[in-house]
PDB file of N, CA and C in Angstrom:
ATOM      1  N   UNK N  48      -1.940 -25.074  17.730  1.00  0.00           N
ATOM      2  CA  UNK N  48      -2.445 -25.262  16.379  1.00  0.00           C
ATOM      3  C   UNK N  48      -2.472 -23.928  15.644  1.00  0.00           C
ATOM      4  N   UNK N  49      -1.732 -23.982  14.925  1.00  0.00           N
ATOM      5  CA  UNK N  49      -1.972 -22.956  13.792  1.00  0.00           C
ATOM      6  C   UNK N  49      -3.410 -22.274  13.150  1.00  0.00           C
ATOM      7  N   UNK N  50      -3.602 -21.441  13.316  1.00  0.00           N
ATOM      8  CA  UNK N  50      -4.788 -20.677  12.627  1.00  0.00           C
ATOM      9  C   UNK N  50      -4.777 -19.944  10.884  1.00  0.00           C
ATOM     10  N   UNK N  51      -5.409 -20.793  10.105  1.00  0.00           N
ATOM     11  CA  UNK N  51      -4.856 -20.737   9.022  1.00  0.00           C
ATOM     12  C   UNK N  51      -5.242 -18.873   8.390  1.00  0.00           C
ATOM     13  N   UNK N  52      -6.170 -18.788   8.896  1.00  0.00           N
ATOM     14  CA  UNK N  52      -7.330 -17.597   8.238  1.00  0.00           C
ATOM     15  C   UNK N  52      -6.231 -16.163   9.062  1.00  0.00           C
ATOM     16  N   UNK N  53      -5.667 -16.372  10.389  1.00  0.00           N
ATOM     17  CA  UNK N  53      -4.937 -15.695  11.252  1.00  0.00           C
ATOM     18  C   UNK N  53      -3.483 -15.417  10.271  1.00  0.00           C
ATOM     19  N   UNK N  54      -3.031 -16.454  10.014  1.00  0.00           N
ATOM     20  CA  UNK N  54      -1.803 -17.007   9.478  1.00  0.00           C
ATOM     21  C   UNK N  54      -1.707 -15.927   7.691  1.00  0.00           C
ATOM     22  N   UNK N  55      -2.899 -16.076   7.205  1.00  0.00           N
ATOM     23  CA  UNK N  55      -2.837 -15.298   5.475  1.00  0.00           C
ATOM     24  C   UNK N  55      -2.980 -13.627   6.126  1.00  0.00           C
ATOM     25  N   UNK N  56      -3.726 -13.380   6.831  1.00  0.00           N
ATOM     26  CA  UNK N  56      -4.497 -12.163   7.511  1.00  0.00           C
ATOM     27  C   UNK N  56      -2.846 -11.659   8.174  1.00  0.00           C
ATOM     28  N   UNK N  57      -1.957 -11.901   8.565  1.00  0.00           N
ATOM     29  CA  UNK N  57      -0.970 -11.327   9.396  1.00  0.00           C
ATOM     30  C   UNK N  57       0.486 -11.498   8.203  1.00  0.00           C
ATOM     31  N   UNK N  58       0.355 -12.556   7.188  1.00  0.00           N
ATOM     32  CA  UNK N  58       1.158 -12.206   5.975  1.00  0.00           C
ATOM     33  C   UNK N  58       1.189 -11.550   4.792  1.00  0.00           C
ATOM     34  N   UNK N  59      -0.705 -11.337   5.321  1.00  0.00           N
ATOM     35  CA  UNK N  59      -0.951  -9.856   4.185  1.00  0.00           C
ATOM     36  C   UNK N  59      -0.110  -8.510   4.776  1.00  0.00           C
ATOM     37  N   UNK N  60      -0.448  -8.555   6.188  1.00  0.00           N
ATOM     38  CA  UNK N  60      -0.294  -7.351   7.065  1.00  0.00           C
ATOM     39  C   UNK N  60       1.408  -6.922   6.706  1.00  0.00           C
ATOM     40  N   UNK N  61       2.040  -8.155   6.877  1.00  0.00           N
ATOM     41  CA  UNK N  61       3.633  -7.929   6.507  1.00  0.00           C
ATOM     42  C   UNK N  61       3.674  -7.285   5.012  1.00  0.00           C
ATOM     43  N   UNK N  62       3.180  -7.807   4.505  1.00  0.00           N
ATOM     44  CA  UNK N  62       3.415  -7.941   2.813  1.00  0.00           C
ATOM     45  C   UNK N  62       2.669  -6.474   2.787  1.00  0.00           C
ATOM     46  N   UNK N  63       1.559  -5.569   2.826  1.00  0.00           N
ATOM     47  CA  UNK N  63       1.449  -4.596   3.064  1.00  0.00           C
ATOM     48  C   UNK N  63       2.155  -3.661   3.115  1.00  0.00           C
ATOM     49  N   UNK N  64       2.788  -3.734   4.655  1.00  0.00           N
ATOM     50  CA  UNK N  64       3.940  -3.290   5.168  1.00  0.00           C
ATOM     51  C   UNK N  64       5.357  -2.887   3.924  1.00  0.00           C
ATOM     52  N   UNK N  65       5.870  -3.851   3.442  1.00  0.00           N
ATOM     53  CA  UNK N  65       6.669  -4.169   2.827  1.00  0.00           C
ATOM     54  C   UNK N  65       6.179  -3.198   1.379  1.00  0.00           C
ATOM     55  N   UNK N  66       5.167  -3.189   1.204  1.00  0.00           N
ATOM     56  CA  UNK N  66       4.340  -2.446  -0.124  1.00  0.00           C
ATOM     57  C   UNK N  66       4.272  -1.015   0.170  1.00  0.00           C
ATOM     58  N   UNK N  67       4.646  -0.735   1.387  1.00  0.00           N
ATOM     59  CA  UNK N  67       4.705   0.957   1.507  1.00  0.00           C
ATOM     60  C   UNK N  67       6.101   1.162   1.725  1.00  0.00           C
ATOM     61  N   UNK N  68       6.950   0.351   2.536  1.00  0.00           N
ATOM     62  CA  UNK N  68       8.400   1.087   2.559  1.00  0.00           C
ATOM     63  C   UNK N  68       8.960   0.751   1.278  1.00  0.00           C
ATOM     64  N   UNK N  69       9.304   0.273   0.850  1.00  0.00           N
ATOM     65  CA  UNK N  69       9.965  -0.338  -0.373  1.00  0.00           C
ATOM     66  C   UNK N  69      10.031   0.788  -1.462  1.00  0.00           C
ATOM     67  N   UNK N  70       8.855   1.130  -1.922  1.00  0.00           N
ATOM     68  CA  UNK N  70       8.857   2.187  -2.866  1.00  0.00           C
ATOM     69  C   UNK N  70       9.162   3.493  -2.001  1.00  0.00           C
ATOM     70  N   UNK N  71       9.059   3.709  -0.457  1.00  0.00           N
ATOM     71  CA  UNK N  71       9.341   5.047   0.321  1.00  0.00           C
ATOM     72  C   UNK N  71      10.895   5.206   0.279  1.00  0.00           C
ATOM     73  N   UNK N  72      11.122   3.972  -0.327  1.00  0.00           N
ATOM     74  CA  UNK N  72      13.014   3.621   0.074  1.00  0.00           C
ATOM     75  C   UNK N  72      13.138   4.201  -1.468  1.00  0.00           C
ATOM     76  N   UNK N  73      12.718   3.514  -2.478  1.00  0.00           N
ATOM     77  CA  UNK N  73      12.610   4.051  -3.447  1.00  0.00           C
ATOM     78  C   UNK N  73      12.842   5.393  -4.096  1.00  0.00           C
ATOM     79  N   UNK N  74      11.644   5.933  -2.864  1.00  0.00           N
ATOM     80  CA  UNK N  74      11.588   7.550  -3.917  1.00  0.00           C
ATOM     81  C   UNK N  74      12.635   8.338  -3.100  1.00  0.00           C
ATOM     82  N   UNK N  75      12.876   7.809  -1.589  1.00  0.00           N
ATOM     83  CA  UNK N  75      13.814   8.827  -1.252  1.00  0.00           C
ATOM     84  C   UNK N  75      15.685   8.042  -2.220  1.00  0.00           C
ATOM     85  N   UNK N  76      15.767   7.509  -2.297  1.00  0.00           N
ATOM     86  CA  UNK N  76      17.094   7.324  -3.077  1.00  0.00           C
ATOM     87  C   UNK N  76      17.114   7.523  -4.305  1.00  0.00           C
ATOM     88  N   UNK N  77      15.915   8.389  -4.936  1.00  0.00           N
ATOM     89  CA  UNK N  77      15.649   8.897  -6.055  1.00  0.00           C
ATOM     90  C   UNK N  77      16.160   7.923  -7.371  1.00  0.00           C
ATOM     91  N   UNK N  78      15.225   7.056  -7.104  1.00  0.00           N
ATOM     92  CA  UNK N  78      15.258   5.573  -8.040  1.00  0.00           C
ATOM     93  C   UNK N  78      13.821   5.756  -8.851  1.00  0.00           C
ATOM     94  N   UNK N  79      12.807   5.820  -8.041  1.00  0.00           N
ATOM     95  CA  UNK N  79      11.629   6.198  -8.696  1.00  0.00           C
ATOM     96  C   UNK N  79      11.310   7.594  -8.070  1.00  0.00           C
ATOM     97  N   UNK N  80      10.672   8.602  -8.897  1.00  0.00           N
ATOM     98  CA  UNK N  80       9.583   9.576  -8.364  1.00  0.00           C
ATOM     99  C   UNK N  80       8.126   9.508  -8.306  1.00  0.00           C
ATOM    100  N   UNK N  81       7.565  10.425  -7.731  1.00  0.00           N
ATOM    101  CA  UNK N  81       6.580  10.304  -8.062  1.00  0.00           C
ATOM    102  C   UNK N  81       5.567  10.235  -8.903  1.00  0.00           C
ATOM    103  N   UNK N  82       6.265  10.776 -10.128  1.00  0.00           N
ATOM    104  CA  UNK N  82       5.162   9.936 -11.467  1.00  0.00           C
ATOM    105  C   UNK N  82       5.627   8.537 -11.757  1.00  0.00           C
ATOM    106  N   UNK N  83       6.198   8.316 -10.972  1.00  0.00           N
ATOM    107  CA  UNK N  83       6.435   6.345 -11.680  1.00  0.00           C
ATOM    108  C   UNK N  83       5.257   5.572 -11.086  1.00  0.00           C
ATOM    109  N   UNK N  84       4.788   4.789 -11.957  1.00  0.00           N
ATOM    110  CA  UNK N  84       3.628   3.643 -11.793  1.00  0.00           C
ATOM    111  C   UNK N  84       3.885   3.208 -11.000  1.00  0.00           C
ATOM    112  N   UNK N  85       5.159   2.819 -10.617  1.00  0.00           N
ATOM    113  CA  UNK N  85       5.594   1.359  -9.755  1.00  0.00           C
ATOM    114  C   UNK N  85       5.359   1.605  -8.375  1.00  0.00           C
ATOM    115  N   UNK N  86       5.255   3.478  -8.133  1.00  0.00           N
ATOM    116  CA  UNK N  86       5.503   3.466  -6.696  1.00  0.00           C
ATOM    117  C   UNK N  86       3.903   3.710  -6.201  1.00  0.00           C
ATOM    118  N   UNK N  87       3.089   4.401  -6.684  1.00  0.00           N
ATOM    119  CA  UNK N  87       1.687   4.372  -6.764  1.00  0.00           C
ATOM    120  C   UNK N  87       0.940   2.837  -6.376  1.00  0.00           C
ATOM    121  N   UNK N  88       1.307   2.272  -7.682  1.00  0.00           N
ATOM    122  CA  UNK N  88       0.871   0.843  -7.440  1.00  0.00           C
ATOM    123  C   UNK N  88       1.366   0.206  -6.481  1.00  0.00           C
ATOM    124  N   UNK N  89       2.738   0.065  -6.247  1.00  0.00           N
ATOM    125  CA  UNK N  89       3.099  -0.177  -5.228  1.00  0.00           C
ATOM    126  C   UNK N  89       2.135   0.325  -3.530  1.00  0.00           C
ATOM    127  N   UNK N  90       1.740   1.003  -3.318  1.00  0.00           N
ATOM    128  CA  UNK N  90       0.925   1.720  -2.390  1.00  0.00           C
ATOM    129  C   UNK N  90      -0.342   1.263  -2.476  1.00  0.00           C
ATOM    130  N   UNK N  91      -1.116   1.158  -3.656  1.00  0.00           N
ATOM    131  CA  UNK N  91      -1.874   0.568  -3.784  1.00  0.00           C
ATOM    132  C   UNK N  91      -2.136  -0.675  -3.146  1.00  0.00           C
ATOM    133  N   UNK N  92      -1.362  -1.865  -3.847  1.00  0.00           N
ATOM    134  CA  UNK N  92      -1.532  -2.780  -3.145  1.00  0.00           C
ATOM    135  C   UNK N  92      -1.289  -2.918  -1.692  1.00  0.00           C
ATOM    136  N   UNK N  93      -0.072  -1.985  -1.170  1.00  0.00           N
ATOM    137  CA  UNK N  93       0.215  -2.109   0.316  1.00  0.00           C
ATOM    138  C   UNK N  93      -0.720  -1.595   0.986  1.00  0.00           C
ATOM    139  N   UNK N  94      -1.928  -0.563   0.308  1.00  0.00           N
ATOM    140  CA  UNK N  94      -3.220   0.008   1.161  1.00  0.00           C
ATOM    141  C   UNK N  94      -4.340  -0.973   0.913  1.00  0.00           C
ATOM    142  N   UNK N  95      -4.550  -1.550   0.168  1.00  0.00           N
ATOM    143  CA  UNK N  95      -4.975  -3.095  -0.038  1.00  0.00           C
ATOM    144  C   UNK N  95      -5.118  -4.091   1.144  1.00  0.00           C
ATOM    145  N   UNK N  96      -3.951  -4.121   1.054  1.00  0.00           N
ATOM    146  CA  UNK N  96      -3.537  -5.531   2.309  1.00  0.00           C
ATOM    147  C   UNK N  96      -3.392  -5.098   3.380  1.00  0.00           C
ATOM    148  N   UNK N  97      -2.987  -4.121   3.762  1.00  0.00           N
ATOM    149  CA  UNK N  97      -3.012  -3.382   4.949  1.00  0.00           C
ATOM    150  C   UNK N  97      -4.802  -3.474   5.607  1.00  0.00           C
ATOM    151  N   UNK N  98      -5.033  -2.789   4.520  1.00  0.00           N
ATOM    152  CA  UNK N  98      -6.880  -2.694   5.067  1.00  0.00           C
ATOM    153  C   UNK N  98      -6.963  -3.988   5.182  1.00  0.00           C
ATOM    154  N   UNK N  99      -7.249  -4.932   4.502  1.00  0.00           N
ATOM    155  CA  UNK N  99      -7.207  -6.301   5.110  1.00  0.00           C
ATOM    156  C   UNK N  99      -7.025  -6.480   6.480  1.00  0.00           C
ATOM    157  N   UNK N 100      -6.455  -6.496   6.545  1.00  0.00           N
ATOM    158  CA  UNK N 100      -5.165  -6.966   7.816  1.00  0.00           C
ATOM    159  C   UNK N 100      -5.616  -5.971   9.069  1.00  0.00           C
ATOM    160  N   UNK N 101      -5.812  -4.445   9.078  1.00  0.00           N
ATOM    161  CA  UNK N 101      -6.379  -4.137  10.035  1.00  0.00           C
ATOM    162  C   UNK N 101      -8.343  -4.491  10.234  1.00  0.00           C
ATOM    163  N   UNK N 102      -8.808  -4.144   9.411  1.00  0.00           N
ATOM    164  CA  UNK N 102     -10.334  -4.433   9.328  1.00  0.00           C
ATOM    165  C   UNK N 102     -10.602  -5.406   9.974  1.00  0.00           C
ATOM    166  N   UNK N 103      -9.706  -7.107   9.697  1.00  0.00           N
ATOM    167  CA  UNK N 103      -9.483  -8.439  10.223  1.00  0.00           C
ATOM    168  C   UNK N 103      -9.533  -8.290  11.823  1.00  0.00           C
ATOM    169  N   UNK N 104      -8.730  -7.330  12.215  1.00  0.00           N
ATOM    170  CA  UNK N 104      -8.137  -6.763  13.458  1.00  0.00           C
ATOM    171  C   UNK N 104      -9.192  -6.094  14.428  1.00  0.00           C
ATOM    172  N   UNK N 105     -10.243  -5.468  13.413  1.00  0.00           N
ATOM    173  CA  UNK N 105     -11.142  -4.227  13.696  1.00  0.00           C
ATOM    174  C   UNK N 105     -10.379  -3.163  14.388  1.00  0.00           C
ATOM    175  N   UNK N 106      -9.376  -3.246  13.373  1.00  0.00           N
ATOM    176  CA  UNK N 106      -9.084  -1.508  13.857  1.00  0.00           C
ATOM    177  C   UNK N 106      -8.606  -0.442  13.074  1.00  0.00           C
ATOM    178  N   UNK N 107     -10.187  -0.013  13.053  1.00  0.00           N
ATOM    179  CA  UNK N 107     -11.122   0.752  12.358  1.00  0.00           C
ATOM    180  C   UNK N 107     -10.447   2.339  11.733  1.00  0.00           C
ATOM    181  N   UNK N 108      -9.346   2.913  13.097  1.00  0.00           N
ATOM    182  CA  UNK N 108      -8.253   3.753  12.690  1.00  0.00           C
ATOM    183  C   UNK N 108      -7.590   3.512  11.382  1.00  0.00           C
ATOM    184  N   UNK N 109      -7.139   2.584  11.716  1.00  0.00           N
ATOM    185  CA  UNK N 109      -5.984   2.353  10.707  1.00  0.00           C
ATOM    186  C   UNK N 109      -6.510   1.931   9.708  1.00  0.00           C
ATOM    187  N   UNK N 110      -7.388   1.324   9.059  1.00  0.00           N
ATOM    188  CA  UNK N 110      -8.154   0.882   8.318  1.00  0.00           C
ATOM    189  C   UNK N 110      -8.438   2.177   6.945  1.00  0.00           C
ATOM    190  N   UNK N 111      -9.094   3.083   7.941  1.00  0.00           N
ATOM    191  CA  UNK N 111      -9.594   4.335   7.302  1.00  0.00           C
ATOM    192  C   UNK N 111      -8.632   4.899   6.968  1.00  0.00           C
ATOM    193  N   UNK N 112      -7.701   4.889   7.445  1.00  0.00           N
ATOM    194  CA  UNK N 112      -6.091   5.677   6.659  1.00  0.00           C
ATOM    195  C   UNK N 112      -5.384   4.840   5.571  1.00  0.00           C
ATOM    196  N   UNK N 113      -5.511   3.254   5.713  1.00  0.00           N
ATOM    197  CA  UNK N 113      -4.714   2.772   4.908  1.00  0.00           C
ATOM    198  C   UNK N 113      -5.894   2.951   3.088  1.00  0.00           C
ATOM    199  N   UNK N 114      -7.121   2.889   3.723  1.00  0.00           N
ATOM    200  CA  UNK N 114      -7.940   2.809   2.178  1.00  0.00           C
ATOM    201  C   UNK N 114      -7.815   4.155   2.082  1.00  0.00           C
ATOM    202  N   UNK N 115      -7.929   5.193   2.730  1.00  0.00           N
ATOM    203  CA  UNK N 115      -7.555   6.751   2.081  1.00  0.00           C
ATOM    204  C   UNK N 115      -5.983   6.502   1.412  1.00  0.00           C
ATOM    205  N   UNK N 116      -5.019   6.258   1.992  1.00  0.00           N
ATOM    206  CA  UNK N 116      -3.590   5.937   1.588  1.00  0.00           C
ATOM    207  C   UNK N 116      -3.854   5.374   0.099  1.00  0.00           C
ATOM    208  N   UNK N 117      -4.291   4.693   0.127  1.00  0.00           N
ATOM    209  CA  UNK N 117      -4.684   3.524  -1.181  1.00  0.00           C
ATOM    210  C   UNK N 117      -5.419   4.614  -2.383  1.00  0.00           C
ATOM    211  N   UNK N 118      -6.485   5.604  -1.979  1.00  0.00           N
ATOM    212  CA  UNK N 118      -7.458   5.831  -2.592  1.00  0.00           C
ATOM    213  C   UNK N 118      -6.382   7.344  -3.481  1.00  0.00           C
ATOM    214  N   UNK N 119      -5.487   7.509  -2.395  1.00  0.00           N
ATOM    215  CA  UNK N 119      -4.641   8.826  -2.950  1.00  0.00           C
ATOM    216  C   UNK N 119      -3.480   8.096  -3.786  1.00  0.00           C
ATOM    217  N   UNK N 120      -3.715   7.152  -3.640  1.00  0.00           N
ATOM    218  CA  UNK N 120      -2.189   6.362  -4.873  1.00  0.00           C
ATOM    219  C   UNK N 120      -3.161   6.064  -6.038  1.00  0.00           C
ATOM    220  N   UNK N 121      -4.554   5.876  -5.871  1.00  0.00           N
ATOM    221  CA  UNK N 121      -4.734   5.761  -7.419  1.00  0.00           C
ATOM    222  C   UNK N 121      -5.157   6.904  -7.679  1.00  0.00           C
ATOM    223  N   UNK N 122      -5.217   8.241  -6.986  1.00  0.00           N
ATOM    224  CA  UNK N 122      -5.487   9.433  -8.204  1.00  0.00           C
ATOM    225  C   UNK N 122      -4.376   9.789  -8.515  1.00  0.00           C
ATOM    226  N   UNK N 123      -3.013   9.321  -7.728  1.00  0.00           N
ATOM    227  CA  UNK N 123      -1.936   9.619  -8.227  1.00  0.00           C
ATOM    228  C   UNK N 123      -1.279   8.931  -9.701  1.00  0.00           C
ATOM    229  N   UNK N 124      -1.661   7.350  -9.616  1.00  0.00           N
ATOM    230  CA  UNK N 124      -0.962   6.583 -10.286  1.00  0.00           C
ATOM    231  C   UNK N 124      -2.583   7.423 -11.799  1.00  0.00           C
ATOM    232  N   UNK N 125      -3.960   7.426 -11.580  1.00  0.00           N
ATOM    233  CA  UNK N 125      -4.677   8.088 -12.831  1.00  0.00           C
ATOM    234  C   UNK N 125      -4.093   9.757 -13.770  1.00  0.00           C
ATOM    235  N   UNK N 126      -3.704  10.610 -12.687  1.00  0.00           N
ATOM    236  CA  UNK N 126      -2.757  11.691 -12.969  1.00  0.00           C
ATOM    237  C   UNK N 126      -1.795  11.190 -13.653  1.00  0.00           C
ATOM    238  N   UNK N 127      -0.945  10.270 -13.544  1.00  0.00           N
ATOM    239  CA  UNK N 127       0.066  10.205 -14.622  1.00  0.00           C
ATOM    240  C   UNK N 127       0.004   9.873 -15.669  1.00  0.00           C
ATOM    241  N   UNK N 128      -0.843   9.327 -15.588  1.00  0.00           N
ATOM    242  CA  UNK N 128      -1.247   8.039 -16.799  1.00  0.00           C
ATOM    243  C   UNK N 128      -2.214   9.117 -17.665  1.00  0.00           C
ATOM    244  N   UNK N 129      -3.223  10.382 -17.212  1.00  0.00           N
ATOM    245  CA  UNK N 129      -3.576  11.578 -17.774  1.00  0.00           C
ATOM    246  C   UNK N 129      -2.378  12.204 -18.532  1.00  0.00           C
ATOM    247  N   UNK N 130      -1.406  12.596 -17.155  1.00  0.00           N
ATOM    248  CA  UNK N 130      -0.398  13.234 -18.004  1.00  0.00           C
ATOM    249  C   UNK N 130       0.556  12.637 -19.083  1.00  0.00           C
ATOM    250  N   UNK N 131       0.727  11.798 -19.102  1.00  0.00           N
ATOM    251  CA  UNK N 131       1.371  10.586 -19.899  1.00  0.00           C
ATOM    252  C   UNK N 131       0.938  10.905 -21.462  1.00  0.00           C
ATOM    253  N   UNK N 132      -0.344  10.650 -21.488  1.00  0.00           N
ATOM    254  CA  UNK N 132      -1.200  10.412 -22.798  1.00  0.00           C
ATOM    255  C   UNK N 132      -1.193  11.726 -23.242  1.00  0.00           C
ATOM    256  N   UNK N 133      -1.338  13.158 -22.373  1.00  0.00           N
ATOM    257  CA  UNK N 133      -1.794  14.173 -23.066  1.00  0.00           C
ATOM    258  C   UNK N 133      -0.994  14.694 -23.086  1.00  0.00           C
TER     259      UNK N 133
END
């Protein structure tokens, strides 16, 4: 039997996943840099779901790196959006 709560909790974890390489693929084929929104946010959400997904797990390592991960994409993605305006 399928575990439904297991089942969202381990397609966040992918989808996460997918939210950090994607834009890493990104910036190294110099498509986006690092002042682009997309790749910040992008991180964002993948430190998002990630924490999800390990916390779910209790593991508490990874957890604390993915919301630091997360917490350094939004002073990154607020820096631009500073530098942007001014």
């Amino acid at each position: 039997m399928i575990n439904i709560t297991e089942l969202i909790i381990d397609t966040l974890g992918w989808m996460g996943a997918a939210f950090y390489i994607f834009p890493y693929l990104q910036l190294n084929t110099k498509k986006w840099n690092i002042n682009t929104p997309a790749y910040h946010t992008c991180n964002i959400i993948g430190s998002l779901f990630l924490t999800i997904n390990t916390l779910y797990y209790l593991s508490y390592p990874a957890a604390f790196t993915n919301a630091f991960w997360g917490a350094i994409a939004v002073y990154g993605l607020l820096k631009h959006s500073t530098v942007k305006s001014g």
